[in-house]
Amino acid sequence: MVEQSVRLDFIFGSLADATRRDILKRVAKAEMSISDIAKPYNMTFAAISKHLGVLEKAKLIVKKRRGKEQIVRLSPAAVKDATQYLQTYE
């Protein structure tokens, strides 16, 4: 139970930021490279990498290497955990 609580803390903490929610919405539609993710934002590549690190720690995204690029995709398992938790309050 404690492990699940910590996992949910990471998930909801990462979703508290509008930029991270937007990134998540974009990678939910299609896998994207980190440079493609960074393009529409007026922030440094390092700042985007930090946001991605928070999402990855919460297990909301998964990164994989494709050649020289890191490809980011949604991790549905964490979204499912959050959804199941929220459904208890419906």
Short mmCIF file of N, CA, C and O in Angstrom, two decimals:
data_model
loop_
_atom_site.label_atom_id
_atom_site.label_comp_id
_atom_site.label_asym_id
_atom_site.label_seq_id
_atom_site.Cartn_x
_atom_site.Cartn_y
_atom_site.Cartn_z
N MET A 1 0.82 -1.19 0.00
CA MET A 1 0.00 0.00 0.00
C MET A 1 0.87 1.26 0.00
O MET A 1 0.57 2.21 -0.69
N VAL A 2 1.95 1.26 0.78
CA VAL A 2 2.84 2.42 0.83
C VAL A 2 3.49 2.63 -0.53
O VAL A 2 3.60 3.76 -1.00
N GLU A 3 3.91 1.53 -1.17
CA GLU A 3 4.54 1.64 -2.48
C GLU A 3 3.57 2.27 -3.49
O GLU A 3 3.96 3.13 -4.27
N GLN A 4 2.32 1.86 -3.47
CA GLN A 4 1.32 2.44 -4.37
C GLN A 4 1.12 3.92 -4.07
O GLN A 4 1.00 4.74 -4.98
N SER A 5 1.11 4.28 -2.79
CA SER A 5 0.94 5.68 -2.41
C SER A 5 2.09 6.53 -2.93
O SER A 5 1.87 7.63 -3.44
N VAL A 6 3.30 6.04 -2.81
CA VAL A 6 4.47 6.77 -3.30
C VAL A 6 4.39 6.91 -4.82
O VAL A 6 4.66 7.98 -5.38
N ARG A 7 4.00 5.85 -5.50
CA ARG A 7 3.86 5.88 -6.97
C ARG A 7 2.84 6.93 -7.38
O ARG A 7 3.07 7.71 -8.30
N LEU A 8 1.71 6.97 -6.68
CA LEU A 8 0.68 7.96 -6.99
C LEU A 8 1.17 9.38 -6.69
O LEU A 8 0.83 10.32 -7.41
N ASP A 9 1.96 9.54 -5.63
CA ASP A 9 2.53 10.85 -5.33
C ASP A 9 3.39 11.35 -6.49
O ASP A 9 3.30 12.52 -6.88
N PHE A 10 4.21 10.48 -7.05
CA PHE A 10 5.03 10.85 -8.20
C PHE A 10 4.16 11.19 -9.41
O PHE A 10 4.42 12.17 -10.12
N ILE A 11 3.14 10.38 -9.65
CA ILE A 11 2.27 10.61 -10.81
C ILE A 11 1.57 11.96 -10.68
O ILE A 11 1.64 12.80 -11.58
N PHE A 12 0.88 12.17 -9.57
CA PHE A 12 0.10 13.41 -9.43
C PHE A 12 1.01 14.62 -9.27
O PHE A 12 0.67 15.71 -9.74
N GLY A 13 2.16 14.45 -8.65
CA GLY A 13 3.12 15.55 -8.55
C GLY A 13 3.62 15.98 -9.92
O GLY A 13 3.74 17.17 -10.21
N SER A 14 3.87 15.02 -10.78
CA SER A 14 4.35 15.36 -12.12
C SER A 14 3.25 16.01 -12.95
O SER A 14 3.52 16.87 -13.78
N LEU A 15 2.01 15.63 -12.70
CA LEU A 15 0.89 16.21 -13.44
C LEU A 15 0.49 17.60 -12.94
O LEU A 15 -0.35 18.26 -13.55
N ALA A 16 1.11 18.05 -11.85
CA ALA A 16 0.79 19.37 -11.30
C ALA A 16 1.33 20.51 -12.15
O ALA A 16 0.95 21.66 -11.96
N ASP A 17 2.20 20.21 -13.09
CA ASP A 17 2.81 21.23 -13.93
C ASP A 17 2.18 21.23 -15.33
O ASP A 17 2.08 20.17 -15.97
N ALA A 18 1.80 22.41 -15.81
CA ALA A 18 1.12 22.52 -17.11
C ALA A 18 2.00 22.07 -18.27
O ALA A 18 1.50 21.44 -19.21
N THR A 19 3.29 22.37 -18.21
CA THR A 19 4.18 21.94 -19.29
C THR A 19 4.25 20.43 -19.37
O THR A 19 4.18 19.85 -20.45
N ARG A 20 4.37 19.78 -18.22
CA ARG A 20 4.44 18.32 -18.22
C ARG A 20 3.13 17.70 -18.71
O ARG A 20 3.14 16.70 -19.43
N ARG A 21 2.00 18.30 -18.33
CA ARG A 21 0.71 17.79 -18.83
C ARG A 21 0.64 17.93 -20.35
O ARG A 21 0.17 17.03 -21.05
N ASP A 22 1.15 19.04 -20.87
CA ASP A 22 1.13 19.25 -22.32
C ASP A 22 2.05 18.26 -23.02
O ASP A 22 1.68 17.69 -24.05
N ILE A 23 3.23 18.05 -22.47
CA ILE A 23 4.14 17.06 -23.05
C ILE A 23 3.48 15.68 -23.06
O ILE A 23 3.52 14.96 -24.06
N LEU A 24 2.86 15.32 -21.96
CA LEU A 24 2.20 14.02 -21.88
C LEU A 24 1.09 13.89 -22.92
O LEU A 24 0.96 12.85 -23.57
N LYS A 25 0.32 14.95 -23.10
CA LYS A 25 -0.75 14.93 -24.10
C LYS A 25 -0.17 14.73 -25.50
O LYS A 25 -0.73 13.97 -26.30
N ARG A 26 0.96 15.36 -25.78
CA ARG A 26 1.56 15.25 -27.10
C ARG A 26 2.14 13.86 -27.36
O ARG A 26 1.96 13.30 -28.44
N VAL A 27 2.83 13.29 -26.36
CA VAL A 27 3.41 11.95 -26.59
C VAL A 27 2.35 10.85 -26.52
O VAL A 27 2.60 9.74 -26.96
N ALA A 28 1.17 11.17 -25.98
CA ALA A 28 0.09 10.19 -25.99
C ALA A 28 -0.42 9.96 -27.41
O ALA A 28 -0.92 8.89 -27.72
N LYS A 29 -0.25 10.96 -28.26
CA LYS A 29 -0.71 10.85 -29.65
C LYS A 29 0.27 10.08 -30.52
O LYS A 29 -0.13 9.38 -31.44
N ALA A 30 1.58 10.26 -30.24
CA ALA A 30 2.61 9.59 -31.04
C ALA A 30 3.94 9.66 -30.32
O ALA A 30 4.20 10.59 -29.57
N GLU A 31 4.78 8.67 -30.57
CA GLU A 31 6.15 8.70 -30.06
C GLU A 31 6.85 9.92 -30.66
O GLU A 31 6.61 10.27 -31.82
N MET A 32 7.71 10.55 -29.85
CA MET A 32 8.41 11.75 -30.32
C MET A 32 9.84 11.75 -29.81
O MET A 32 10.11 11.24 -28.73
N SER A 33 10.72 12.37 -30.59
CA SER A 33 12.09 12.56 -30.12
C SER A 33 12.08 13.72 -29.12
O SER A 33 11.17 14.56 -29.12
N ILE A 34 13.11 13.78 -28.29
CA ILE A 34 13.19 14.86 -27.31
C ILE A 34 13.29 16.21 -28.02
O ILE A 34 12.67 17.18 -27.60
N SER A 35 14.03 16.27 -29.10
CA SER A 35 14.14 17.54 -29.82
C SER A 35 12.80 17.97 -30.41
O SER A 35 12.47 19.16 -30.41
N ASP A 36 11.99 17.03 -30.88
CA ASP A 36 10.64 17.36 -31.38
C ASP A 36 9.74 17.84 -30.25
O ASP A 36 8.93 18.74 -30.43
N ILE A 37 9.89 17.22 -29.10
CA ILE A 37 9.10 17.63 -27.93
C ILE A 37 9.46 19.07 -27.56
O ILE A 37 8.58 19.88 -27.24
N ALA A 38 10.73 19.41 -27.61
CA ALA A 38 11.22 20.71 -27.16
C ALA A 38 10.84 21.87 -28.09
O ALA A 38 10.74 23.01 -27.64
N LYS A 39 10.61 21.60 -29.37
CA LYS A 39 10.40 22.66 -30.37
C LYS A 39 9.35 23.72 -29.99
O LYS A 39 9.64 24.91 -30.10
N PRO A 40 8.15 23.36 -29.56
CA PRO A 40 7.14 24.40 -29.34
C PRO A 40 7.30 25.20 -28.05
O PRO A 40 6.58 26.17 -27.84
N TYR A 41 8.24 24.84 -27.21
CA TYR A 41 8.38 25.49 -25.91
C TYR A 41 9.48 26.54 -25.95
O TYR A 41 10.53 26.34 -26.55
N ASN A 42 9.24 27.63 -25.28
CA ASN A 42 10.22 28.70 -25.18
C ASN A 42 11.06 28.48 -23.92
O ASN A 42 11.00 29.25 -22.96
N MET A 43 11.78 27.36 -23.91
CA MET A 43 12.67 27.05 -22.79
C MET A 43 13.84 26.24 -23.31
O MET A 43 13.81 25.75 -24.44
N THR A 44 14.86 26.13 -22.49
CA THR A 44 16.07 25.43 -22.90
C THR A 44 15.82 23.93 -23.03
O THR A 44 14.88 23.38 -22.44
N PHE A 45 16.71 23.31 -23.78
CA PHE A 45 16.66 21.85 -23.92
C PHE A 45 16.83 21.19 -22.56
O PHE A 45 16.18 20.19 -22.26
N ALA A 46 17.69 21.79 -21.71
CA ALA A 46 17.91 21.25 -20.36
C ALA A 46 16.62 21.30 -19.54
O ALA A 46 16.34 20.36 -18.78
N ALA A 47 15.86 22.36 -19.67
CA ALA A 47 14.59 22.48 -18.93
C ALA A 47 13.60 21.40 -19.39
O ALA A 47 12.93 20.78 -18.56
N ILE A 48 13.54 21.18 -20.69
CA ILE A 48 12.66 20.12 -21.21
C ILE A 48 13.13 18.76 -20.70
O ILE A 48 12.32 17.93 -20.29
N SER A 49 14.42 18.55 -20.69
CA SER A 49 14.97 17.28 -20.17
C SER A 49 14.60 17.06 -18.71
O SER A 49 14.30 15.94 -18.30
N LYS A 50 14.60 18.12 -17.93
CA LYS A 50 14.20 18.01 -16.52
C LYS A 50 12.73 17.62 -16.41
O LYS A 50 12.36 16.77 -15.60
N HIS A 51 11.88 18.25 -17.22
CA HIS A 51 10.46 17.89 -17.22
C HIS A 51 10.28 16.42 -17.60
O HIS A 51 9.49 15.70 -16.98
N LEU A 52 11.02 15.99 -18.62
CA LEU A 52 10.93 14.59 -19.03
C LEU A 52 11.43 13.66 -17.94
O LEU A 52 10.89 12.57 -17.75
N GLY A 53 12.44 14.08 -17.21
CA GLY A 53 12.95 13.28 -16.09
C GLY A 53 11.90 13.08 -15.01
O GLY A 53 11.76 11.99 -14.45
N VAL A 54 11.13 14.13 -14.72
CA VAL A 54 10.06 14.02 -13.73
C VAL A 54 8.98 13.06 -14.23
O VAL A 54 8.51 12.20 -13.47
N LEU A 55 8.61 13.18 -15.50
CA LEU A 55 7.60 12.27 -16.06
C LEU A 55 8.11 10.82 -16.08
O LEU A 55 7.35 9.89 -15.83
N GLU A 56 9.39 10.65 -16.37
CA GLU A 56 9.96 9.31 -16.39
C GLU A 56 10.03 8.71 -14.99
O GLU A 56 9.73 7.52 -14.80
N LYS A 57 10.38 9.52 -14.01
CA LYS A 57 10.43 9.03 -12.63
C LYS A 57 9.04 8.58 -12.16
O LYS A 57 8.91 7.62 -11.41
N ALA A 58 8.01 9.28 -12.63
CA ALA A 58 6.64 8.92 -12.30
C ALA A 58 6.14 7.75 -13.16
O ALA A 58 5.01 7.28 -12.99
N LYS A 59 6.99 7.30 -14.07
CA LYS A 59 6.68 6.19 -14.97
C LYS A 59 5.51 6.51 -15.91
O LYS A 59 4.79 5.62 -16.36
N LEU A 60 5.33 7.80 -16.20
CA LEU A 60 4.30 8.22 -17.15
C LEU A 60 4.80 8.15 -18.59
O LEU A 60 4.00 8.07 -19.52
N ILE A 61 6.10 8.18 -18.75
CA ILE A 61 6.71 8.04 -20.08
C ILE A 61 7.84 7.02 -20.01
O ILE A 61 8.34 6.71 -18.94
N VAL A 62 8.21 6.55 -21.19
CA VAL A 62 9.34 5.65 -21.34
C VAL A 62 10.21 6.21 -22.46
O VAL A 62 9.69 6.63 -23.49
N LYS A 63 11.52 6.23 -22.23
CA LYS A 63 12.46 6.66 -23.27
C LYS A 63 13.17 5.44 -23.82
O LYS A 63 13.47 4.51 -23.09
N LYS A 64 13.43 5.49 -25.13
CA LYS A 64 14.25 4.45 -25.75
C LYS A 64 15.13 5.11 -26.79
O LYS A 64 14.80 6.16 -27.33
N ARG A 65 16.27 4.52 -27.00
CA ARG A 65 17.21 5.08 -27.96
C ARG A 65 16.93 4.51 -29.34
O ARG A 65 16.72 3.31 -29.51
N ARG A 66 16.89 5.42 -30.31
CA ARG A 66 16.76 5.03 -31.72
C ARG A 66 17.87 5.77 -32.47
O ARG A 66 17.73 6.96 -32.75
N GLY A 67 18.95 5.08 -32.73
CA GLY A 67 20.11 5.73 -33.33
C GLY A 67 20.69 6.74 -32.35
O GLY A 67 20.97 6.42 -31.21
N LYS A 68 20.80 7.99 -32.79
CA LYS A 68 21.34 9.05 -31.94
C LYS A 68 20.25 9.74 -31.12
O LYS A 68 20.56 10.55 -30.25
N GLU A 69 18.99 9.44 -31.40
CA GLU A 69 17.89 10.12 -30.73
C GLU A 69 17.32 9.30 -29.59
O GLU A 69 17.35 8.08 -29.61
N GLN A 70 16.78 10.03 -28.62
CA GLN A 70 15.98 9.41 -27.56
C GLN A 70 14.52 9.60 -27.97
O GLN A 70 14.09 10.72 -28.25
N ILE A 71 13.78 8.52 -28.01
CA ILE A 71 12.37 8.56 -28.38
C ILE A 71 11.55 8.39 -27.11
O ILE A 71 11.82 7.52 -26.28
N VAL A 72 10.52 9.22 -26.98
CA VAL A 72 9.67 9.22 -25.80
C VAL A 72 8.28 8.74 -26.19
O VAL A 72 7.74 9.16 -27.21
N ARG A 73 7.74 7.87 -25.35
CA ARG A 73 6.36 7.41 -25.57
C ARG A 73 5.63 7.35 -24.24
O ARG A 73 6.23 7.28 -23.17
N LEU A 74 4.33 7.37 -24.31
CA LEU A 74 3.48 7.27 -23.12
C LEU A 74 3.59 5.88 -22.52
O LEU A 74 3.71 4.89 -23.24
N SER A 75 3.52 5.81 -21.21
CA SER A 75 3.48 4.53 -20.51
C SER A 75 2.09 4.36 -19.92
O SER A 75 1.78 4.94 -18.87
N PRO A 76 1.23 3.61 -20.58
CA PRO A 76 -0.16 3.51 -20.15
C PRO A 76 -0.37 2.93 -18.75
O PRO A 76 -1.38 3.22 -18.11
N ALA A 77 0.57 2.16 -18.23
CA ALA A 77 0.39 1.54 -16.92
C ALA A 77 0.23 2.58 -15.82
O ALA A 77 -0.64 2.45 -14.95
N ALA A 78 1.05 3.63 -15.84
CA ALA A 78 0.95 4.67 -14.81
C ALA A 78 -0.35 5.46 -14.95
O ALA A 78 -0.98 5.82 -13.95
N VAL A 79 -0.76 5.70 -16.17
CA VAL A 79 -2.03 6.40 -16.40
C VAL A 79 -3.18 5.54 -15.86
O VAL A 79 -4.11 6.06 -15.23
N LYS A 80 -3.08 4.25 -16.07
CA LYS A 80 -4.10 3.33 -15.56
C LYS A 80 -4.16 3.36 -14.04
O LYS A 80 -5.24 3.38 -13.44
N ASP A 81 -2.99 3.39 -13.38
CA ASP A 81 -2.95 3.47 -11.91
C ASP A 81 -3.66 4.72 -11.41
O ASP A 81 -4.44 4.67 -10.46
N ALA A 82 -3.38 5.86 -12.03
CA ALA A 82 -4.00 7.12 -11.62
C ALA A 82 -5.50 7.09 -11.87
O ALA A 82 -6.29 7.54 -11.03
N THR A 83 -5.91 6.53 -13.00
CA THR A 83 -7.32 6.44 -13.33
C THR A 83 -8.07 5.56 -12.32
O THR A 83 -9.14 5.93 -11.85
N GLN A 84 -7.49 4.43 -11.99
CA GLN A 84 -8.12 3.54 -11.02
C GLN A 84 -8.26 4.22 -9.67
O GLN A 84 -9.28 4.09 -9.00
N TYR A 85 -7.25 4.97 -9.27
CA TYR A 85 -7.31 5.69 -7.99
C TYR A 85 -8.44 6.71 -8.02
O TYR A 85 -9.23 6.80 -7.09
N LEU A 86 -8.51 7.48 -9.09
CA LEU A 86 -9.53 8.52 -9.18
C LEU A 86 -10.95 7.94 -9.27
O LEU A 86 -11.90 8.56 -8.79
N GLN A 87 -11.08 6.77 -9.85
CA GLN A 87 -12.39 6.13 -9.98
C GLN A 87 -12.99 5.78 -8.62
O GLN A 87 -14.20 5.68 -8.49
N THR A 88 -12.16 5.64 -7.61
CA THR A 88 -12.70 5.33 -6.26
C THR A 88 -13.50 6.50 -5.71
O THR A 88 -14.26 6.32 -4.76
N TYR A 89 -13.34 7.69 -6.30
CA TYR A 89 -14.05 8.87 -5.83
C TYR A 89 -15.25 9.25 -6.69
O TYR A 89 -15.87 10.27 -6.46
N GLU A 90 -15.57 8.43 -7.68
CA GLU A 90 -16.73 8.73 -8.52
C GLU A 90 -18.01 8.43 -7.79
O GLU A 90 -18.13 7.58 -6.97
#
